[in-house]
C-alpha cells in the first residue's frame, strides 16, 4: 500500500457496506463526511458503515467531518438551473424568491461587504460577474463570463472582507453532531486566521478532536505559519482557493503550503479534483495522474477524493488508481521528491525521531522502524522525518489508532500496555513476527519512551528480531 494516506468522501455512490469495505481494500484510511450535504440520519449511517468496515477488516479507520463554514450560497433560482450570458445584469438580494433578474443568498448582509468593481464568482467559478452598483441591500452585477448555475451553489467574494463569523450557527450544530457521532477529525472550512481555529476549539469545550484547517482563502495563505500553530493539520482545498486566487498561482501555492506544513510537523492533505474525470470514467486522465504524483513528490501526507467516491460511477476504481499512482511514485521517484526540511529540533523526542530516521538502513539492513506510543506523539514525530522504511506503531487506545490514519508512512497496530521497558520491546518484537512484518534475524529500529508510559520519546534501540531482550 502507499505510504501517502488516502482520504475518500462518502456519499450516495459509496454508502453501502460492500463499497465502504471495498474502499478500505483499495487503500482508504480516512473517510470524509461533507456536512454541507446530506441529512443527519444519512451522516449517522455513514459513520456506522465505517465502524462496521473497521470491525470487518481489522483495520483502524478514521472519520473526518467537514463543517460548512462561512460559505455564501444562492437560494432558489428561477429557472433552475439558470444560464448566465456575458453582459447580462443580475441582482443579489437580501431575501425573496429567485427570478430571471436575480436571487437572494444565505447571507443577508452581503451587500455591506462588497465594493463596486469586486469580482463575484458563482458555482466554483462557473460564472464570473463584476459588481456594477450597490444600493441599500441590493447588489447589481454584470456577467463577464457566462455559464449555468443551480440553486444552492456557492457565491465567492473576497474573503478578507466577508463579514460572516468564522464559526457559524451551522458549524456549531454540525460540530455537536460530529462529536456525538465520535468523529476523529473535524475540518474547518474557510479559515482566515489563527483565531478562527481557536474559536472552533473553544466551541468543543472539553471534548478534544483534532482540527484540520482548510486553506481556501487568500488570508489563510498569507498567515499559514500562524494557522499551523493552532491547527492539528491542514487541507489544501484547491477548489475555492483556485476561485479566490489566480489559477496559475495554485501549483506553487500548493508546494509552499506543503513545505510550511512539513516544517511545522503538521500533516497536509491535498484535495479537490484529484481524479475528477473518474466521476464518469473508469480511468483517470494523464494530467490527473500527474497531479496525484506531484502531490506525493511535494511531500503531502494524504490526497483526498471528493465527488469521485461520493457521487461518481467508479468509486472503487478511483481509490485504487490514487493508491497505485502514489505507491509507484513513492517507490520509483525518490530522486524527484522534495527534500526533507533541515533538522532544527530542540526537544528530546523530536531529536530521537530524527536520529531514528537518519540511521543508514541499507548499511545495517534495517527493514522497519517500530514504536510504542499511547498518545501517538512518537509516531507523529517519526512520520514527519519521512524515513526510508515503514513505521509500525503499536498503540493501545482505539481513538489514537484512528488519529494515526492521517500520518504519512505509519501503520498502526493494536497493543496492550506493557508493564516495563523489556515488556515493551518484547511486545513490538512479537507483534512484528506474528503479523509477518519481520522475521527472526531482521534488524529494526525501535523508538519509545522509557520507562514505558513516560510522555517523552527518549529511547532509540537497534534490535534484532527474535533475539532475547536484555
Short mmCIF file of C-alpha atoms in Angstrom, two decimals:
data_model
loop_
_atom_site.label_atom_id
_atom_site.label_comp_id
_atom_site.label_asym_id
_atom_site.label_seq_id
_atom_site.Cartn_x
_atom_site.Cartn_y
_atom_site.Cartn_z
CA UNK A 1 0.00 0.00 0.00
CA UNK A 2 1.04 3.61 -0.47
CA UNK A 3 2.66 5.43 2.43
CA UNK A 4 0.81 8.58 1.39
CA UNK A 5 -2.61 8.22 3.02
CA UNK A 6 -5.89 8.27 1.09
CA UNK A 7 -8.98 10.20 2.22
CA UNK A 8 -12.25 9.31 0.45
CA UNK A 9 -15.56 11.14 0.68
CA UNK A 10 -18.66 9.08 1.35
CA UNK A 11 -21.91 9.84 -0.46
CA UNK A 12 -24.74 8.20 -2.36
CA UNK A 13 -22.31 6.33 -4.63
CA UNK A 14 -20.45 4.68 -1.76
CA UNK A 15 -22.90 4.40 1.14
CA UNK A 16 -23.10 0.61 1.34
CA UNK A 17 -21.15 -1.98 3.36
CA UNK A 18 -19.72 -3.55 0.21
CA UNK A 19 -18.41 -0.29 -1.21
CA UNK A 20 -17.02 1.04 2.07
CA UNK A 21 -15.12 -2.19 2.65
CA UNK A 22 -14.01 -2.08 -0.98
CA UNK A 23 -12.61 1.41 -0.45
CA UNK A 24 -10.68 0.09 2.57
CA UNK A 25 -9.18 -2.68 0.43
CA UNK A 26 -8.27 -0.03 -2.15
CA UNK A 27 -6.24 1.84 0.46
CA UNK A 28 -8.60 4.32 2.12
CA UNK A 29 -7.55 5.22 5.66
CA UNK A 30 -9.83 8.21 6.35
CA UNK A 31 -13.48 8.63 5.37
CA UNK A 32 -14.80 12.17 4.91
CA UNK A 33 -18.38 13.21 5.57
CA UNK A 34 -19.35 16.54 3.99
CA UNK A 35 -21.85 18.18 6.36
CA UNK A 36 -22.76 20.72 3.66
CA UNK A 37 -24.78 17.92 2.05
CA UNK A 38 -26.97 15.09 3.31
CA UNK A 39 -29.18 14.61 6.34
CA UNK A 40 -28.18 13.88 9.95
CA UNK A 41 -29.62 10.37 9.60
CA UNK A 42 -27.52 9.77 6.46
CA UNK A 43 -24.39 11.00 8.24
CA UNK A 44 -25.01 8.68 11.20
CA UNK A 45 -25.49 5.75 8.84
CA UNK A 46 -22.19 6.52 7.11
CA UNK A 47 -20.33 6.54 10.42
CA UNK A 48 -21.90 3.16 11.21
CA UNK A 49 -20.69 1.83 7.85
CA UNK A 50 -17.12 2.94 8.61
CA UNK A 51 -17.18 1.33 12.06
CA UNK A 52 -18.61 -1.88 10.57
CA UNK A 53 -15.82 -1.89 7.97
CA UNK A 54 -13.27 -1.34 10.74
CA UNK A 55 -14.52 -4.43 12.56
CA UNK A 56 -14.77 -6.48 9.36
CA UNK A 57 -11.27 -5.66 8.09
CA UNK A 58 -9.44 -5.31 11.40
CA UNK A 59 -8.03 -2.01 10.15
CA UNK A 60 -8.21 1.25 12.16
CA UNK A 61 -10.29 3.76 10.15
CA UNK A 62 -10.85 7.45 10.81
CA UNK A 63 -13.94 9.58 10.24
CA UNK A 64 -13.41 13.19 9.15
CA UNK A 65 -16.39 15.56 9.41
CA UNK A 66 -16.16 18.57 7.08
CA UNK A 67 -18.10 21.53 8.52
CA UNK A 68 -19.86 24.00 6.18
CA UNK A 69 -18.04 27.13 7.35
CA UNK A 70 -18.95 30.71 6.39
CA UNK A 71 -19.94 29.75 2.85
CA UNK A 72 -22.35 32.03 0.97
CA UNK A 73 -24.83 30.13 -1.21
CA UNK A 74 -27.56 31.05 -3.64
CA UNK A 75 -31.12 30.42 -2.58
CA UNK A 76 -33.76 29.43 -5.13
CA UNK A 77 -33.05 30.17 -8.79
CA UNK A 78 -35.80 30.51 -11.38
CA UNK A 79 -35.39 28.90 -13.80
CA UNK A 80 -33.30 26.24 -12.12
CA UNK A 81 -30.66 25.71 -13.48
CA UNK A 82 -30.13 29.31 -14.55
CA UNK A 83 -27.93 30.18 -17.54
CA UNK A 84 -25.89 33.41 -17.46
CA UNK A 85 -24.74 35.18 -20.61
CA UNK A 86 -21.96 37.81 -20.93
CA UNK A 87 -23.27 41.35 -20.48
CA UNK A 88 -26.36 40.21 -18.59
CA UNK A 89 -27.32 42.10 -15.41
CA UNK A 90 -28.18 40.08 -12.30
CA UNK A 91 -29.07 41.12 -8.75
CA UNK A 92 -28.24 39.61 -5.37
CA UNK A 93 -30.95 40.49 -2.85
CA UNK A 94 -31.37 40.24 0.90
CA UNK A 95 -34.41 37.98 0.57
CA UNK A 96 -37.19 36.94 -1.76
CA UNK A 97 -37.75 34.31 -4.42
CA UNK A 98 -35.46 34.00 -7.44
CA UNK A 99 -36.48 35.11 -10.92
CA UNK A 100 -34.83 35.98 -14.23
CA UNK A 101 -33.44 39.23 -12.75
CA UNK A 102 -31.88 37.98 -9.52
CA UNK A 103 -31.88 35.81 -6.40
CA UNK A 104 -31.26 36.00 -2.67
CA UNK A 105 -28.37 34.39 -0.79
CA UNK A 106 -27.85 32.69 2.55
CA UNK A 107 -26.01 35.79 3.80
CA UNK A 108 -28.36 38.81 4.08
CA UNK A 109 -25.51 41.21 4.83
CA UNK A 110 -23.57 40.52 1.62
CA UNK A 111 -24.13 43.99 0.14
CA UNK A 112 -22.39 45.59 3.12
CA UNK A 113 -19.17 43.66 2.41
CA UNK A 114 -18.86 44.37 -1.32
CA UNK A 115 -17.40 47.29 -3.29
CA UNK A 116 -18.10 48.39 -6.83
CA UNK A 117 -15.80 46.56 -9.22
CA UNK A 118 -15.44 43.48 -6.98
CA UNK A 119 -15.30 40.15 -8.75
CA UNK A 120 -18.03 37.67 -7.76
CA UNK A 121 -17.85 34.03 -8.82
CA UNK A 122 -20.70 31.54 -8.77
CA UNK A 123 -20.54 27.73 -8.59
CA UNK A 124 -16.75 27.47 -8.04
CA UNK A 125 -16.02 29.83 -10.92
CA UNK A 126 -18.52 28.53 -13.47
CA UNK A 127 -19.82 32.12 -13.80
CA UNK A 128 -17.86 35.36 -13.30
CA UNK A 129 -19.57 38.66 -12.54
CA UNK A 130 -18.49 42.16 -11.56
CA UNK A 131 -20.29 44.42 -9.06
CA UNK A 132 -21.79 47.29 -11.11
CA UNK A 133 -23.62 49.13 -8.32
CA UNK A 134 -24.66 48.85 -4.67
CA UNK A 135 -27.91 50.27 -3.35
CA UNK A 136 -29.09 49.51 0.19
CA UNK A 137 -29.46 45.70 0.27
CA UNK A 138 -29.25 45.26 -3.49
CA UNK A 139 -26.13 44.20 -5.40
CA UNK A 140 -26.36 44.69 -9.15
CA UNK A 141 -23.76 42.77 -11.15
CA UNK A 142 -22.74 42.38 -14.78
CA UNK A 143 -21.87 38.96 -16.16
CA UNK A 144 -18.31 38.77 -17.53
CA UNK A 145 -18.16 35.03 -18.25
CA UNK A 146 -21.33 33.00 -18.66
CA UNK A 147 -22.33 29.55 -17.57
CA UNK A 148 -25.00 27.54 -15.78
CA UNK A 149 -25.76 27.72 -12.04
CA UNK A 150 -28.17 25.83 -9.80
CA UNK A 151 -29.91 26.72 -6.56
CA UNK A 152 -27.71 26.17 -3.52
CA UNK A 153 -24.39 26.66 -5.29
CA UNK A 154 -21.67 28.87 -3.88
CA UNK A 155 -21.10 32.61 -4.13
CA UNK A 156 -17.42 33.56 -3.84
CA UNK A 157 -16.47 37.11 -2.84
CA UNK A 158 -13.17 38.50 -1.45
CA UNK A 159 -12.73 36.51 1.79
CA UNK A 160 -10.84 39.25 3.63
CA UNK A 161 -13.96 41.45 3.63
CA UNK A 162 -16.58 38.79 4.29
CA UNK A 163 -18.43 39.71 7.49
CA UNK A 164 -19.67 36.20 8.34
CA UNK A 165 -18.34 34.79 11.63
CA UNK A 166 -15.56 32.21 11.48
CA UNK A 167 -17.75 29.69 13.31
CA UNK A 168 -21.36 29.89 12.15
CA UNK A 169 -24.50 28.51 13.78
CA UNK A 170 -24.45 25.70 11.20
CA UNK A 171 -20.86 24.91 12.24
CA UNK A 172 -21.81 24.73 15.92
CA UNK A 173 -24.71 22.44 15.15
CA UNK A 174 -22.54 20.28 12.90
CA UNK A 175 -19.74 20.18 15.48
CA UNK A 176 -22.12 18.95 18.17
CA UNK A 177 -23.33 16.16 15.87
CA UNK A 178 -19.77 15.28 14.85
CA UNK A 179 -18.73 14.91 18.48
CA UNK A 180 -21.80 12.81 19.29
CA UNK A 181 -21.03 10.57 16.29
CA UNK A 182 -17.47 10.03 17.51
CA UNK A 183 -15.71 11.79 14.63
CA UNK A 184 -11.91 11.50 14.70
CA UNK A 185 -11.20 14.77 12.84
CA UNK A 186 -13.13 17.96 12.15
CA UNK A 187 -12.31 20.03 9.07
CA UNK A 188 -12.89 23.78 9.44
CA UNK A 189 -13.88 25.49 6.19
CA UNK A 190 -12.77 28.93 5.00
CA UNK A 191 -10.24 29.55 7.76
CA UNK A 192 -8.92 33.10 7.51
CA UNK A 193 -6.79 33.50 10.65
CA UNK A 194 -5.38 31.53 13.62
CA UNK A 195 -8.13 32.97 15.81
CA UNK A 196 -10.70 31.14 13.66
CA UNK A 197 -9.20 27.79 14.71
CA UNK A 198 -9.13 28.90 18.35
CA UNK A 199 -12.83 29.74 18.16
CA UNK A 200 -13.72 26.29 16.85
CA UNK A 201 -11.59 24.62 19.51
CA UNK A 202 -13.30 26.68 22.21
CA UNK A 203 -16.67 25.53 20.85
CA UNK A 204 -15.64 21.91 21.55
CA UNK A 205 -15.50 22.51 25.29
CA UNK A 206 -13.68 19.65 26.99
CA UNK A 207 -14.20 17.19 24.09
CA UNK A 208 -10.98 17.36 22.07
CA UNK A 209 -10.97 16.39 18.38
CA UNK A 210 -8.08 17.29 16.04
CA UNK A 211 -8.89 20.24 13.76
CA UNK A 212 -7.94 20.26 10.08
CA UNK A 213 -7.81 23.85 8.83
CA UNK A 214 -8.94 24.10 5.21
CA UNK A 215 -6.73 26.55 3.34
CA UNK A 216 -9.00 28.06 0.70
CA UNK A 217 -8.74 31.84 1.17
CA UNK A 218 -6.05 34.43 0.46
CA UNK A 219 -5.78 35.47 4.15
CA UNK A 220 -5.13 31.84 5.14
CA UNK A 221 -2.30 31.53 2.61
CA UNK A 222 -0.78 34.76 3.89
CA UNK A 223 -0.92 33.61 7.54
CA UNK A 224 -0.20 29.91 7.08
CA UNK A 225 2.53 29.78 9.74
CA UNK A 226 0.21 31.19 12.40
CA UNK A 227 -2.58 28.80 11.39
CA UNK A 228 -0.20 25.84 11.60
CA UNK A 229 0.50 26.73 15.22
CA UNK A 230 -3.20 26.38 16.08
CA UNK A 231 -4.40 23.59 13.75
CA UNK A 232 -3.55 19.90 14.00
CA UNK A 233 -3.39 19.52 10.20
CA UNK A 234 -4.20 21.48 7.04
CA UNK A 235 -6.13 20.69 3.90
CA UNK A 236 -5.14 22.47 0.68
CA UNK A 237 -8.66 22.85 -0.72
CA UNK A 238 -7.88 23.88 -4.26
CA UNK A 239 -11.48 24.40 -5.37
CA UNK A 240 -12.29 27.60 -3.53
CA UNK A 241 -8.60 28.50 -3.35
CA UNK A 242 -8.50 28.45 -7.15
CA UNK A 243 -11.52 30.74 -7.23
CA UNK A 244 -10.11 33.22 -4.75
CA UNK A 245 -6.64 33.37 -6.32
CA UNK A 246 -5.45 33.25 -9.96
CA UNK A 247 -5.40 29.66 -11.15
CA UNK A 248 -1.80 29.92 -12.33
CA UNK A 249 -0.72 30.64 -8.75
CA UNK A 250 -2.21 27.46 -7.28
CA UNK A 251 0.54 24.92 -8.20
CA UNK A 252 3.25 26.93 -6.45
CA UNK A 253 0.99 27.81 -3.52
CA UNK A 254 0.38 24.09 -3.05
CA UNK A 255 4.12 23.47 -2.82
CA UNK A 256 4.62 26.39 -0.42
CA UNK A 257 1.81 25.23 1.87
CA UNK A 258 3.07 21.62 1.99
CA UNK A 259 6.58 22.86 2.72
CA UNK A 260 5.28 25.02 5.59
CA UNK A 261 3.25 22.12 7.00
CA UNK A 262 6.22 19.77 6.90
CA UNK A 263 8.45 22.31 8.62
CA UNK A 264 5.80 22.66 11.35
CA UNK A 265 5.34 18.90 11.68
CA UNK A 266 1.66 19.04 10.69
CA UNK A 267 0.01 16.68 8.18
CA UNK A 268 -1.06 18.24 4.87
CA UNK A 269 -3.90 16.91 2.70
CA UNK A 270 -4.15 17.87 -0.98
CA UNK A 271 -7.78 17.98 -2.11
CA UNK A 272 -10.17 18.84 -4.94
CA UNK A 273 -10.37 17.45 -8.48
CA UNK A 274 -7.53 14.97 -7.99
CA UNK A 275 -9.18 12.44 -10.32
CA UNK A 276 -12.22 14.47 -11.36
CA UNK A 277 -12.79 12.74 -14.69
CA UNK A 278 -13.28 9.44 -12.86
CA UNK A 279 -16.68 10.62 -11.69
CA UNK A 280 -17.82 9.28 -15.06
CA UNK A 281 -14.75 7.46 -16.45
CA UNK A 282 -13.13 4.23 -15.32
CA UNK A 283 -9.59 5.58 -15.83
CA UNK A 284 -8.02 8.93 -14.93
CA UNK A 285 -6.53 11.30 -17.44
CA UNK A 286 -2.75 11.55 -17.74
CA UNK A 287 -2.93 15.07 -16.31
CA UNK A 288 -4.77 13.76 -13.24
CA UNK A 289 -2.21 11.01 -12.74
CA UNK A 290 0.47 13.71 -12.83
CA UNK A 291 -1.49 15.76 -10.29
CA UNK A 292 -1.59 12.92 -7.76
CA UNK A 293 2.07 12.14 -8.42
CA UNK A 294 3.13 15.75 -7.87
CA UNK A 295 1.25 15.91 -4.56
CA UNK A 296 3.21 12.83 -3.45
CA UNK A 297 6.51 14.28 -4.65
CA UNK A 298 5.73 17.58 -2.90
CA UNK A 299 5.54 15.63 0.36
CA UNK A 300 1.80 15.62 1.07
CA UNK A 301 0.73 13.31 3.88
CA UNK A 302 -2.55 12.49 2.14
CA UNK A 303 -4.55 13.03 -1.02
CA UNK A 304 -8.32 13.30 -0.97
CA UNK A 305 -11.06 12.23 -3.35
CA UNK A 306 -14.41 14.06 -3.26
CA UNK A 307 -17.01 13.58 -5.98
CA UNK A 308 -15.04 10.65 -7.36
CA UNK A 309 -16.14 8.44 -4.45
CA UNK A 310 -19.18 10.37 -3.16
CA UNK A 311 -21.28 10.59 -6.33
CA UNK A 312 -19.13 9.03 -9.06
CA UNK A 313 -19.72 5.93 -11.15
CA UNK A 314 -16.38 4.34 -10.21
CA UNK A 315 -15.62 4.90 -6.50
CA UNK A 316 -13.53 1.73 -6.04
CA UNK A 317 -11.59 2.29 -9.25
CA UNK A 318 -10.90 5.92 -8.28
CA UNK A 319 -9.49 4.94 -4.88
CA UNK A 320 -7.43 2.14 -6.41
CA UNK A 321 -5.99 4.47 -9.06
CA UNK A 322 -4.94 7.05 -6.46
CA UNK A 323 -3.26 4.37 -4.36
CA UNK A 324 -1.44 2.81 -7.32
CA UNK A 325 -0.11 6.16 -8.51
CA UNK A 326 1.07 7.13 -5.03
CA UNK A 327 2.72 3.76 -4.36
CA UNK A 328 4.59 3.76 -7.66
CA UNK A 329 5.84 7.33 -7.24
CA UNK A 330 7.00 6.61 -3.67
CA UNK A 331 8.92 3.53 -4.84
CA UNK A 332 10.43 4.81 -8.07
CA UNK A 333 10.51 8.58 -7.63
CA UNK A 334 12.82 9.06 -4.66
CA UNK A 335 15.24 11.21 -6.65
CA UNK A 336 12.43 13.63 -7.55
CA UNK A 337 10.96 14.06 -4.06
CA UNK A 338 11.06 17.37 -2.22
CA UNK A 339 13.98 17.42 0.19
CA UNK A 340 13.34 16.90 3.89
CA UNK A 341 13.50 20.23 5.83
CA UNK A 342 16.76 20.76 7.70
CA UNK A 343 16.84 19.40 11.26
CA UNK A 344 16.01 22.19 13.72
CA UNK A 345 14.78 20.00 16.57
CA UNK A 346 15.07 21.33 20.09
CA UNK A 347 13.01 18.73 22.00
CA UNK A 348 14.39 15.37 23.09
CA UNK A 349 11.60 13.42 21.39
CA UNK A 350 11.97 15.14 18.02
CA UNK A 351 15.74 14.64 18.12
CA UNK A 352 15.30 10.91 18.82
CA UNK A 353 12.86 10.59 15.91
CA UNK A 354 15.28 12.41 13.62
CA UNK A 355 18.10 10.10 14.67
CA UNK A 356 15.92 7.01 14.08
CA UNK A 357 15.09 8.12 10.55
CA UNK A 358 18.69 9.10 9.81
CA UNK A 359 20.19 5.68 10.55
CA UNK A 360 21.57 4.25 7.25
CA UNK A 361 19.04 1.50 6.60
CA UNK A 362 20.92 -0.18 3.74
CA UNK A 363 24.22 -0.41 5.60
CA UNK A 364 22.59 -2.06 8.60
CA UNK A 365 19.88 -3.98 6.75
CA UNK A 366 17.08 -2.25 8.65
CA UNK A 367 13.61 -3.35 7.47
CA UNK A 368 11.38 -1.14 9.64
CA UNK A 369 11.09 1.41 12.41
CA UNK A 370 8.73 0.46 15.20
CA UNK A 371 7.46 2.43 18.15
CA UNK A 372 5.19 2.06 21.13
CA UNK A 373 3.00 5.08 21.86
CA UNK A 374 -0.10 5.75 23.90
CA UNK A 375 -0.62 9.33 22.69
CA UNK A 376 0.58 8.98 19.09
CA UNK A 377 3.30 11.58 19.56
CA UNK A 378 6.24 9.26 18.81
CA UNK A 379 4.58 8.06 15.59
CA UNK A 380 3.87 11.66 14.53
CA UNK A 381 7.50 12.63 15.09
CA UNK A 382 8.73 9.65 13.07
CA UNK A 383 6.26 10.36 10.25
CA UNK A 384 7.48 13.95 9.99
CA UNK A 385 11.00 12.67 9.33
CA UNK A 386 9.90 10.67 6.24
CA UNK A 387 12.06 7.57 6.95
CA UNK A 388 13.03 5.21 4.14
CA UNK A 389 11.39 2.18 5.78
CA UNK A 390 7.86 1.57 7.09
CA UNK A 391 6.87 2.79 10.56
CA UNK A 392 4.83 0.32 12.63
CA UNK A 393 3.22 1.98 15.63
CA UNK A 394 1.90 -0.17 18.49
CA UNK A 395 -0.92 1.85 20.03
CA UNK A 396 -3.33 0.70 22.79
CA UNK A 397 -6.10 3.38 22.65
CA UNK A 398 -8.53 2.91 19.75
CA UNK A 399 -9.11 6.65 19.32
CA UNK A 400 -5.36 7.26 18.95
CA UNK A 401 -5.11 4.41 16.42
CA UNK A 402 -7.68 6.23 14.29
CA UNK A 403 -5.93 9.58 14.53
CA UNK A 404 -2.76 7.90 13.25
CA UNK A 405 -4.62 7.14 9.99
CA UNK A 406 -3.56 10.56 8.70
CA UNK A 407 0.15 10.13 9.44
CA UNK A 408 2.33 9.53 6.39
CA UNK A 409 4.06 6.15 6.37
CA UNK A 410 2.63 4.94 9.68
CA UNK A 411 0.78 1.63 10.01
CA UNK A 412 -0.98 1.34 13.36
CA UNK A 413 -1.16 -1.97 15.23
CA UNK A 414 -3.19 -2.73 18.38
CA UNK A 415 -1.34 -3.39 21.62
CA UNK A 416 -1.83 -3.84 25.34
CA UNK A 417 0.12 -1.59 27.73
CA UNK A 418 3.36 -3.29 28.87
CA UNK A 419 4.49 -3.30 32.47
CA UNK A 420 8.10 -2.26 31.82
CA UNK A 421 10.62 -1.46 29.09
CA UNK A 422 11.61 -5.10 28.50
CA UNK A 423 7.94 -5.97 28.09
CA UNK A 424 7.53 -3.13 25.60
CA UNK A 425 10.44 -4.36 23.48
CA UNK A 426 9.10 -7.92 23.59
CA UNK A 427 5.63 -6.67 22.63
CA UNK A 428 6.98 -4.99 19.49
CA UNK A 429 9.20 -7.97 18.61
CA UNK A 430 6.34 -10.47 18.95
CA UNK A 431 3.92 -8.16 17.13
CA UNK A 432 6.17 -7.82 14.08
CA UNK A 433 6.73 -11.56 13.82
CA UNK A 434 3.11 -12.59 14.38
CA UNK A 435 1.93 -10.28 11.60
CA UNK A 436 4.64 -11.29 9.16
CA UNK A 437 6.14 -7.79 9.13
CA UNK A 438 9.60 -9.03 10.16
CA UNK A 439 11.23 -12.42 10.62
CA UNK A 440 13.84 -13.67 13.08
CA UNK A 441 17.21 -12.11 12.34
CA UNK A 442 15.83 -8.96 10.72
CA UNK A 443 17.07 -5.67 12.06
CA UNK A 444 14.62 -2.97 13.16
CA UNK A 445 14.89 0.38 14.89
CA UNK A 446 12.78 0.83 18.00
CA UNK A 447 11.76 4.22 19.37
CA UNK A 448 9.71 4.77 22.51
CA UNK A 449 9.54 6.30 25.95
CA UNK A 450 11.42 4.54 28.71
CA UNK A 451 10.34 3.64 31.31
CA UNK A 452 7.14 2.64 29.47
CA UNK A 453 4.39 5.20 29.92
CA UNK A 454 6.59 8.31 30.00
CA UNK A 455 5.46 11.15 27.75
CA UNK A 456 8.88 11.94 26.26
CA UNK A 457 10.38 9.84 23.48
CA UNK A 458 13.86 9.11 24.81
CA UNK A 459 14.75 5.54 23.77
CA UNK A 460 16.37 4.50 20.50
CA UNK A 461 17.37 0.86 20.03
CA UNK A 462 18.71 -1.14 17.09
CA UNK A 463 17.18 -4.55 17.63
CA UNK A 464 17.50 -7.95 16.01
CA UNK A 465 14.09 -9.58 15.74
CA UNK A 466 13.78 -12.82 17.72
CA UNK A 467 16.73 -12.08 20.00
CA UNK A 468 16.16 -12.18 23.76
CA UNK A 469 15.60 -8.82 25.44
CA UNK A 470 18.50 -7.89 27.67
#
